[in-house]
Amino acid sequence: MQNTKPHAALLASPGMGHLIPILELGKHLVTLHGFEVTIFIVATDPSTTKSQLLEKTPNSYPLNILLLPYKDITSLLDPSANIVVRIAVIMRESLPSLRSAITAMKILPKVLIIDIFGTEAFEIAQQFGMRKYFFDTCNTRLLALITYFPTIDKEEEYNHINKKQPLQLPGCEPVRFEDTFEPYCNPNDPMYVVSLRIGVEIPMADGILVNTWQDLEPITLSALRDDEIWRKVIKVPIYPIGPWVKLRQVEQQFPRGNKVLEWLDMQPSESVIYVSFGSGGTLSKSQIAVLAWGLELSQQRFIWVVRPPMDNDAHGSYFKNKHDEIDTLDYNYLPEGFVTRTHKMGRLVPTWAPQEMILAHKSVGGFLTHCGWNSVLESIVNGVPMIAWPLFAEQRMNATMLMEELGVAIKSKVLESKGFVGREEIEKLVRKVMEEKEGKEMRVRVKELKCSGEKAFSKGGSSYNSLCQVAKDCKA
Ligand code: UDP
């Protein structure tokens, strides 16, 4: 029998933070909207395999997943090139393989959905007459900054970057220099050029999907839709379709028997703080040691995803998809005796934990996070207040939004200047979120956000309706 389902193609940039929301979107297009979905993922080294990339993500829906082969980019890059530039080059080099793969398809996809590093693939969608959507796996605030930045004049740019003044985005909260998207800090860095190009290309989509929801960012969303200046920058519809998190079918992925989850089962309600810096973030050796001291001093229960220190690179193991390679039980960078002394009150997890299940567990009452947007959403949908410890990319903007606009996180002032956070301060922050009035108030607010996210995402809600509209347009 001929397959009559509409076909959608999704292209994920390297990194779990990109892959996870793309997979979730693909699953929803299959289960709720009757699409056949092909997801293209990009190999970042010669040994990458599909199963390795999917190892840590729940994937029981019928998605066609195609791995675009590894292209050697070493001759195209300075060895010290930043991760942003590396990903951009990898994505560009994978375009011929993407084109060939689409050409070979029996049923041509009706739509191509890409994320932040995939905008150059719009040209391929154009060639095949497909609709093209940009999926912002982060929030509307970042979308505003990236798409507005290429239009600002020299003086505004000078004031923001050189004079370190806030950047006024029409109708939105200004972006403080200290928070600005990392690539904009230095116009001489190649990642600045990459980011400007992406900002120009995003509005060329037929529509923009954002992993957020109306009531989380009402001011920014209204500005981008209604403000006259914005109507010149982004002329296509913006669809808030979130919160997308990998919560569903987690039982299959991490069946009971996982030791950390079993330990959590035995802890009192909301008594454990979860500490994690995302899929690849790390701290320096001395900061990791002091974080350990701070946790111990706080006398709170904890689960800590510990990744070996990288003194010069907070992105750490961002590309290491095969996490076991760097798993280690030899925590020689932690203070002597820490593991033994804290054995009753905490658990260390080398490199990768079932984060979505940990945050959903009733015993978890706080999250010390690097503020990657997936982690932020996973915390919000589980009603867990946060300690913000941003490291790179747009994470400082996310942290400010969580603290100042939403009131669901606290942060050390030292991090404003990328400084070193001392053990007493870490102790104080942890106690504050876990035991004190401020933490209780944040918990109330984050639970309200949880409800508003659930409402937006469920049938008839604003995000649900937005995705229905996109699906309808793609099928037409
Ligand atoms: N993650 C996980 N276990 C870990 C670390 C990360 O499952 O030990 C998942 C986390 O749940 C989230 C994603 O990896 O879905 C990280 O994405 P995020 O946007 O928070 O940060 P990034 O890794 O892109 O910096």
Coordinates of C-alpha atoms and ligand atoms in Angstrom, one line a residue:
M1 CA 0.0 0.0 0.0
Q2 CA 1.3 3.5 -0.9
N3 CA 2.4 5.6 2.1
T4 CA 0.2 8.7 2.1
K5 CA 1.5 10.3 5.2
P6 CA 3.1 13.7 4.8
H7 CA 6.8 13.5 5.3
A8 CA 8.8 15.9 7.5
A9 CA 12.6 16.2 7.6
L10 CA 14.4 17.5 10.7
L11 CA 18.1 18.4 10.8
A12 CA 19.8 18.4 14.2
S13 CA 23.1 20.2 14.9
P14 CA 25.7 18.4 16.9
G15 CA 25.3 18.2 20.7
M16 CA 22.7 16.6 22.9
G17 CA 21.2 20.0 23.7
H18 CA 20.2 20.3 20.1
L19 CA 19.4 16.6 19.4
I20 CA 17.0 16.1 22.3
P21 CA 14.4 18.8 21.4
I22 CA 14.6 17.9 17.7
L23 CA 13.9 14.2 18.6
E24 CA 11.0 15.3 20.8
L25 CA 9.5 17.5 18.0
G26 CA 9.9 14.6 15.5
K27 CA 8.0 12.2 17.9
H28 CA 5.2 14.7 18.3
L29 CA 4.8 15.1 14.5
V30 CA 4.6 11.3 14.2
T31 CA 2.2 10.6 17.1
L32 CA 0.0 13.6 17.2
H33 CA 0.0 14.9 13.6
G34 CA 0.4 11.7 11.5
F35 CA 3.7 12.6 9.8
E36 CA 6.4 10.3 8.7
V37 CA 9.5 11.9 10.1
T38 CA 13.2 11.6 9.0
I39 CA 15.7 13.0 11.4
F40 CA 19.2 13.9 10.1
I41 CA 22.0 13.9 12.6
V42 CA 25.6 14.8 11.9
A43 CA 28.6 12.8 12.8
T44 CA 31.3 14.8 14.5
D45 CA 34.1 12.3 14.4
P46 CA 35.0 9.3 12.3
S47 CA 33.9 6.8 15.0
T48 CA 30.4 8.3 15.6
T49 CA 27.6 5.8 15.2
K50 CA 23.9 6.4 15.3
S51 CA 23.3 4.1 18.3
Q52 CA 26.0 5.9 20.2
L53 CA 24.3 9.2 19.6
L54 CA 20.9 7.8 20.6
E55 CA 22.1 5.8 23.5
K56 CA 21.1 8.4 26.1
T57 CA 17.8 9.5 24.6
P58 CA 14.4 7.8 24.8
N59 CA 13.6 6.7 21.2
S60 CA 10.8 4.2 20.9
Y61 CA 8.7 6.1 18.3
P62 CA 9.0 5.2 14.6
L63 CA 11.4 7.9 13.5
N64 CA 13.7 7.3 10.5
I65 CA 17.1 8.4 11.8
L66 CA 19.8 9.0 9.2
L67 CA 23.4 9.8 10.2
L68 CA 25.1 12.1 7.8
P69 CA 28.7 10.9 7.4
Y70 CA 31.7 12.5 9.1
K71 CA 33.6 15.0 7.0
D72 CA 37.2 15.7 8.0
I73 CA 37.2 19.5 8.8
T74 CA 40.7 19.7 10.3
S75 CA 42.2 21.4 7.3
L76 CA 39.4 24.0 7.3
L77 CA 39.9 25.1 10.9
D78 CA 42.4 26.6 13.2
P79 CA 43.0 24.0 15.9
S80 CA 42.0 26.5 18.5
A81 CA 38.6 27.3 16.8
N82 CA 35.8 27.8 19.2
I83 CA 32.9 25.2 19.4
V84 CA 30.5 27.6 17.6
V85 CA 32.8 27.9 14.6
R86 CA 33.5 24.1 14.6
I87 CA 29.8 23.3 14.6
A88 CA 29.2 25.8 11.8
V89 CA 31.9 24.3 9.7
I90 CA 30.7 20.7 10.4
M91 CA 27.2 21.7 9.4
R92 CA 28.3 23.4 6.2
E93 CA 30.4 20.4 5.1
S94 CA 27.4 18.1 5.7
L95 CA 25.2 20.0 3.3
P96 CA 26.2 17.9 0.2
S97 CA 25.3 14.7 2.0
L98 CA 22.0 16.1 3.1
R99 CA 21.2 17.1 -0.4
S100 CA 22.1 13.6 -1.7
A101 CA 20.0 12.0 1.0
I102 CA 17.0 14.1 0.2
T103 CA 17.4 13.5 -3.5
A104 CA 17.4 9.7 -2.9
M105 CA 14.1 9.8 -1.0
K106 CA 11.1 8.1 -2.5
I107 CA 8.7 10.5 -0.9
L108 CA 10.1 14.0 -0.8
P109 CA 9.6 15.7 2.6
K110 CA 7.1 18.5 2.5
V111 CA 9.0 20.4 5.1
L112 CA 12.6 20.9 6.5
I113 CA 12.9 21.9 10.1
I114 CA 16.4 23.0 11.3
D115 CA 17.9 24.3 14.5
I116 CA 20.4 27.1 15.1
F117 CA 23.3 25.8 13.1
G118 CA 21.3 24.5 10.2
T119 CA 20.1 27.7 8.5
E120 CA 22.4 27.2 5.4
A121 CA 20.2 24.1 4.7
F122 CA 17.3 26.4 3.8
E123 CA 18.8 26.6 0.3
I124 CA 18.2 22.8 0.0
A125 CA 14.6 23.2 1.1
Q126 CA 14.2 25.9 -1.5
Q127 CA 15.7 23.7 -4.2
F128 CA 13.2 20.9 -3.5
G129 CA 10.2 23.2 -3.0
M130 CA 9.9 22.3 0.7
R131 CA 8.6 24.5 3.4
K132 CA 11.3 25.6 5.8
Y133 CA 11.1 26.2 9.5
F134 CA 13.6 27.4 12.0
F135 CA 13.3 25.6 15.4
D136 CA 14.7 27.8 18.2
T137 CA 15.5 25.1 20.8
C138 CA 16.2 28.0 23.2
N139 CA 13.9 30.9 24.1
T140 CA 12.4 34.0 22.4
R141 CA 14.8 36.3 24.2
L142 CA 17.8 34.6 22.4
L143 CA 15.8 34.7 19.1
A144 CA 15.3 38.4 19.6
L145 CA 19.0 39.1 20.2
I146 CA 20.3 37.0 17.3
T147 CA 17.9 38.3 14.7
Y148 CA 18.1 41.9 15.9
F149 CA 21.9 42.1 16.2
P150 CA 22.7 42.2 12.4
T151 CA 20.4 45.3 12.1
I152 CA 21.9 47.4 14.8
D153 CA 24.1 50.3 13.7
K154 CA 27.8 50.8 14.4
E155 CA 27.2 53.1 17.3
E156 CA 24.8 50.8 19.1
E157 CA 27.2 48.0 18.5
Y158 CA 30.1 50.0 19.9
N159 CA 28.1 51.1 22.9
H160 CA 27.2 47.5 23.7
I161 CA 30.5 45.7 23.0
N162 CA 33.1 48.4 23.8
K163 CA 31.3 50.6 26.3
K164 CA 29.6 47.5 27.8
Q165 CA 26.2 49.2 27.8
P166 CA 22.9 47.3 27.7
L167 CA 21.5 46.6 24.3
Q168 CA 18.0 47.9 23.8
L169 CA 15.8 45.4 21.9
P170 CA 12.6 47.1 20.9
G171 CA 9.7 46.3 23.3
C172 CA 11.9 43.8 25.2
E173 CA 14.0 43.8 28.3
P174 CA 17.5 45.2 27.4
V175 CA 20.3 42.7 27.3
R176 CA 23.1 43.5 29.7
F177 CA 26.6 43.3 28.2
E178 CA 27.6 40.8 30.9
D179 CA 24.8 38.5 29.7
T180 CA 25.1 38.9 26.0
F181 CA 25.3 36.0 23.7
E182 CA 29.0 34.9 24.0
P183 CA 29.9 35.2 20.3
Y184 CA 29.0 39.0 20.3
C185 CA 31.6 39.9 22.9
N186 CA 34.5 40.1 20.4
P187 CA 33.8 41.2 16.8
N188 CA 37.3 39.9 15.8
D189 CA 36.4 36.3 16.7
P190 CA 35.2 34.1 13.8
M191 CA 32.2 33.0 15.9
Y192 CA 30.9 36.6 15.7
V193 CA 30.7 36.3 11.9
V194 CA 29.0 33.0 12.1
S195 CA 26.4 34.3 14.6
L196 CA 25.7 37.4 12.5
R197 CA 25.1 35.2 9.4
I198 CA 22.7 33.0 11.4
G199 CA 20.8 36.1 12.6
V200 CA 20.3 37.1 9.0
E201 CA 19.3 33.7 7.8
I202 CA 16.7 32.8 10.5
P203 CA 14.0 35.2 9.2
M204 CA 14.3 33.6 5.8
A205 CA 12.3 30.7 7.2
D206 CA 8.6 30.3 6.5
G207 CA 8.0 30.2 10.2
I208 CA 9.8 30.1 13.5
L209 CA 9.1 27.5 16.2
V210 CA 10.4 28.3 19.7
N211 CA 10.8 26.0 22.7
T212 CA 8.9 28.3 25.0
W213 CA 5.2 29.1 25.7
Q214 CA 3.1 32.2 25.6
D215 CA 2.9 32.8 29.4
L216 CA 6.6 32.2 30.0
E217 CA 7.7 35.1 27.7
P218 CA 4.6 37.2 27.1
I219 CA 6.4 40.6 26.7
T220 CA 9.1 39.4 24.3
L221 CA 6.6 37.4 22.2
S222 CA 4.2 40.3 21.9
A223 CA 7.0 42.6 21.0
L224 CA 8.3 40.3 18.2
R225 CA 4.8 39.9 16.8
D226 CA 3.4 43.4 17.2
D227 CA 6.1 46.0 17.3
E228 CA 6.6 47.9 14.1
I229 CA 10.4 47.6 14.1
W230 CA 10.2 43.9 14.7
R231 CA 7.8 43.5 11.8
K232 CA 10.7 44.6 9.5
V233 CA 13.1 42.2 11.1
I234 CA 11.0 39.0 11.3
K235 CA 8.2 39.0 8.8
V236 CA 7.2 35.3 9.3
P237 CA 5.0 33.9 12.1
I238 CA 6.5 32.9 15.4
Y239 CA 5.1 29.8 17.0
P240 CA 5.8 29.1 20.7
I241 CA 5.4 25.3 20.9
G242 CA 7.1 24.4 24.2
P243 CA 7.9 23.3 26.8
W244 CA 9.5 20.3 25.0
V245 CA 11.3 18.0 27.4
K246 CA 12.2 14.4 27.2
L247 CA 9.9 13.3 29.9
R248 CA 7.8 10.8 28.1
Q249 CA 8.6 7.1 28.1
V250 CA 11.5 7.6 30.5
E251 CA 10.6 4.5 32.3
Q252 CA 11.7 2.4 29.3
Q253 CA 14.9 4.3 29.1
F254 CA 16.0 4.0 32.7
P255 CA 14.0 1.2 34.2
R256 CA 14.1 0.9 38.0
G257 CA 17.3 -0.7 39.0
N258 CA 19.2 2.5 38.4
K259 CA 21.2 2.9 41.6
V260 CA 20.8 6.7 41.8
L261 CA 17.1 6.5 41.4
E262 CA 16.9 3.7 44.0
W263 CA 18.9 5.9 46.4
L264 CA 16.5 8.8 45.7
D265 CA 13.5 6.6 46.5
M266 CA 14.8 6.4 50.1
Q267 CA 15.3 10.2 50.6
P268 CA 12.7 12.5 52.2
S269 CA 10.6 14.6 49.9
E270 CA 12.3 17.7 48.2
S271 CA 15.5 17.1 50.3
V272 CA 18.1 16.5 47.5
I273 CA 19.8 19.0 45.3
Y274 CA 20.8 17.9 41.8
V275 CA 24.0 19.4 40.4
S276 CA 24.8 19.2 36.7
F277 CA 26.4 21.4 34.0
G278 CA 24.6 19.9 31.0
S279 CA 25.8 17.6 28.3
G280 CA 29.4 18.9 28.2
G281 CA 30.0 21.7 30.7
T282 CA 32.8 21.5 33.1
L283 CA 34.5 23.7 35.7
S284 CA 38.2 24.2 36.4
K285 CA 40.0 21.8 38.7
S286 CA 40.1 24.2 41.7
Q287 CA 36.4 25.3 41.2
I288 CA 35.3 21.6 41.2
A289 CA 37.2 21.0 44.5
V290 CA 35.6 24.1 46.1
L291 CA 32.1 23.1 44.8
A292 CA 32.6 19.8 46.6
W293 CA 33.6 21.6 49.8
G294 CA 30.5 23.9 49.5
L295 CA 28.2 20.9 49.1
E296 CA 29.7 19.1 52.0
L297 CA 29.5 22.2 54.2
S298 CA 25.8 22.7 53.3
Q299 CA 25.0 19.3 54.8
Q300 CA 22.3 18.9 52.2
R301 CA 21.7 15.7 50.3
F302 CA 22.9 15.8 46.7
I303 CA 23.3 14.1 43.4
W304 CA 26.2 15.5 41.4
V305 CA 27.0 14.6 37.8
V306 CA 30.8 14.9 38.0
R307 CA 32.7 15.5 34.8
P308 CA 36.5 15.7 34.8
P309 CA 37.8 19.3 35.0
M310 CA 39.0 21.2 31.9
D311 CA 40.9 24.2 33.0
N312 CA 40.8 26.1 29.7
D313 CA 37.5 25.1 28.3
A314 CA 34.1 25.2 30.0
H315 CA 32.5 23.4 27.0
G316 CA 34.5 20.4 28.1
S317 CA 33.3 17.3 26.5
Y318 CA 30.4 18.8 24.5
F319 CA 31.1 16.5 21.5
K320 CA 31.7 13.4 23.5
N321 CA 28.6 11.5 22.8
K322 CA 30.0 8.3 23.9
H323 CA 30.0 9.3 27.6
D324 CA 31.4 6.0 28.8
E325 CA 34.7 6.9 27.2
I326 CA 35.4 9.5 29.9
D327 CA 33.5 7.9 32.7
T328 CA 35.8 7.6 35.7
L329 CA 35.3 6.5 39.3
D330 CA 38.7 7.9 40.1
Y331 CA 37.7 11.3 41.5
N332 CA 41.2 12.4 42.2
Y333 CA 40.3 16.0 41.5
L334 CA 37.9 16.1 44.5
P335 CA 39.1 16.9 48.0
E336 CA 40.7 14.0 49.8
G337 CA 38.1 11.9 51.7
F338 CA 35.1 13.7 50.1
V339 CA 33.6 10.6 48.6
T340 CA 33.8 8.6 51.8
R341 CA 32.7 11.5 54.1
T342 CA 29.6 12.3 51.9
H343 CA 28.7 8.7 51.0
K344 CA 25.5 8.8 53.2
M345 CA 24.3 12.2 52.1
G346 CA 25.2 12.2 48.4
R347 CA 25.7 10.3 45.2
L348 CA 28.3 11.1 42.5
V349 CA 27.4 10.1 38.9
P350 CA 30.3 10.0 36.5
T351 CA 29.6 12.1 33.4
W352 CA 25.9 11.3 32.5
A353 CA 22.8 10.9 34.7
P354 CA 19.1 10.2 33.9
Q355 CA 18.4 13.9 34.4
E356 CA 14.8 14.0 33.4
M357 CA 14.0 11.2 35.9
I358 CA 16.0 12.8 38.7
L359 CA 14.3 16.1 38.3
A360 CA 10.9 14.4 38.1
H361 CA 11.6 12.6 41.4
K362 CA 9.7 13.7 44.5
S363 CA 12.9 13.7 46.6
V364 CA 14.6 16.4 44.5
G365 CA 14.1 19.9 45.8
G366 CA 16.7 22.0 44.0
F367 CA 18.9 22.1 40.9
L368 CA 22.3 23.7 40.5
T369 CA 22.4 24.2 36.8
H370 CA 24.5 25.7 34.0
C371 CA 21.2 27.1 32.6
G372 CA 21.2 25.3 29.3
W373 CA 17.6 25.8 28.1
N374 CA 16.7 22.1 28.1
S375 CA 17.9 21.9 31.7
V376 CA 15.9 25.0 32.6
L377 CA 12.7 23.6 31.1
E378 CA 13.2 20.2 32.7
S379 CA 13.5 22.0 36.0
I380 CA 10.4 24.2 35.4
V381 CA 8.2 21.4 34.3
N382 CA 9.0 19.5 37.5
G383 CA 8.6 22.5 39.7
V384 CA 12.2 22.6 40.9
P385 CA 13.8 25.9 41.9
M386 CA 17.4 26.6 40.7
I387 CA 20.8 27.9 41.5
A388 CA 22.1 29.4 38.3
W389 CA 25.7 28.8 37.4
P390 CA 25.9 29.8 33.7
L391 CA 29.1 28.9 31.7
F392 CA 28.9 29.8 28.1
A393 CA 26.7 30.6 25.0
E394 CA 23.4 32.3 26.0
Q395 CA 23.3 30.8 29.5
R396 CA 23.9 34.1 31.3
M397 CA 20.8 35.6 29.6
N398 CA 18.8 32.5 30.7
A399 CA 20.1 32.9 34.2
T400 CA 19.0 36.6 34.4
M401 CA 15.6 35.8 33.0
L402 CA 15.2 33.0 35.7
M403 CA 16.2 35.3 38.5
E404 CA 14.9 38.7 37.6
E405 CA 11.8 38.1 35.5
L406 CA 10.6 34.7 36.7
G407 CA 12.0 34.6 40.3
V408 CA 12.8 30.9 40.2
A409 CA 16.6 31.0 40.6
I410 CA 19.4 32.6 42.6
K411 CA 23.0 33.1 41.5
S412 CA 26.3 34.1 43.0
K413 CA 27.3 37.7 42.2
V414 CA 30.8 36.6 41.6
L415 CA 29.6 34.8 38.4
E416 CA 28.7 38.2 36.9
S417 CA 32.4 38.7 36.3
K418 CA 33.1 35.1 35.6
G419 CA 34.8 34.9 39.0
F420 CA 35.6 32.1 41.4
V421 CA 32.8 31.1 43.7
G422 CA 34.0 30.3 47.3
R423 CA 33.0 27.4 49.4
E424 CA 31.0 29.5 52.0
E425 CA 29.1 31.1 49.2
I426 CA 28.2 27.8 47.7
E427 CA 27.1 26.5 51.1
K428 CA 24.9 29.6 51.5
L429 CA 23.3 29.3 48.1
V430 CA 22.5 25.6 48.6
R431 CA 21.0 26.2 52.0
K432 CA 19.0 29.1 50.7
V433 CA 17.4 27.1 47.9
M434 CA 16.9 24.0 50.0
E435 CA 15.9 25.2 53.5
E436 CA 15.2 29.0 53.6
K437 CA 12.2 31.2 53.0
E438 CA 13.7 32.4 49.7
G439 CA 13.9 28.8 48.4
K440 CA 10.3 28.1 49.5
E441 CA 9.0 31.2 47.7
M442 CA 10.9 30.2 44.5
R443 CA 9.4 26.7 44.8
V444 CA 5.9 28.2 44.9
R445 CA 6.6 30.3 41.8
V446 CA 8.2 27.6 39.8
K447 CA 5.2 25.3 40.5
E448 CA 3.0 28.0 39.1
L449 CA 5.1 28.1 36.0
K450 CA 5.0 24.3 35.8
C451 CA 1.2 24.5 35.7
S452 CA 1.2 27.2 33.1
G453 CA 3.6 25.1 30.9
E454 CA 1.4 22.0 31.3
K455 CA -1.7 24.0 30.3
A456 CA 0.1 25.5 27.2
F457 CA 1.3 22.1 26.1
S458 CA -1.8 20.0 26.6
K459 CA -4.7 19.7 24.1
G460 CA -6.2 23.0 23.4
G461 CA -3.4 25.0 25.0
S462 CA -1.5 27.8 23.2
S463 CA 1.6 25.7 22.3
Y464 CA -0.5 22.7 21.3
N465 CA -2.6 24.9 19.0
S466 CA 0.6 26.5 17.5
L467 CA 2.0 23.2 16.5
C468 CA -1.4 22.1 15.1
Q469 CA -1.2 25.2 12.9
V470 CA 2.3 24.4 11.7
A471 CA 1.3 20.8 10.9
K472 CA -1.7 22.0 9.0
D473 CA 0.3 24.4 6.9
C474 CA 2.9 21.7 6.1
K475 CA 0.2 19.3 5.0
A476 CA -1.5 21.8 2.8
Ligands
UDP1 N1 21.5 15.5 30.2 C1 21.2 14.3 30.8 N2 22.1 13.8 31.7 C2 23.3 14.5 32.1 C3 23.5 15.7 31.5 C4 22.6 16.2 30.6 O1 20.2 13.7 30.5 O2 24.0 14.0 32.9 C5 20.5 16.1 29.3 C6 19.6 17.1 30.0 O3 18.5 16.4 30.5 C7 19.2 18.0 28.8 C8 20.5 18.0 27.9 O4 21.2 16.8 28.2 O5 18.1 17.5 28.1 C9 21.4 19.2 28.0 O6 20.8 20.2 27.4 P1 21.0 21.7 27.9 O7 20.3 22.6 26.9 O8 20.5 21.8 29.3 O9 22.5 22.0 27.9 P2 23.7 21.8 26.9 O10 24.2 20.4 27.1 O11 23.2 22.0 25.5 O12 24.8 22.8 27.3

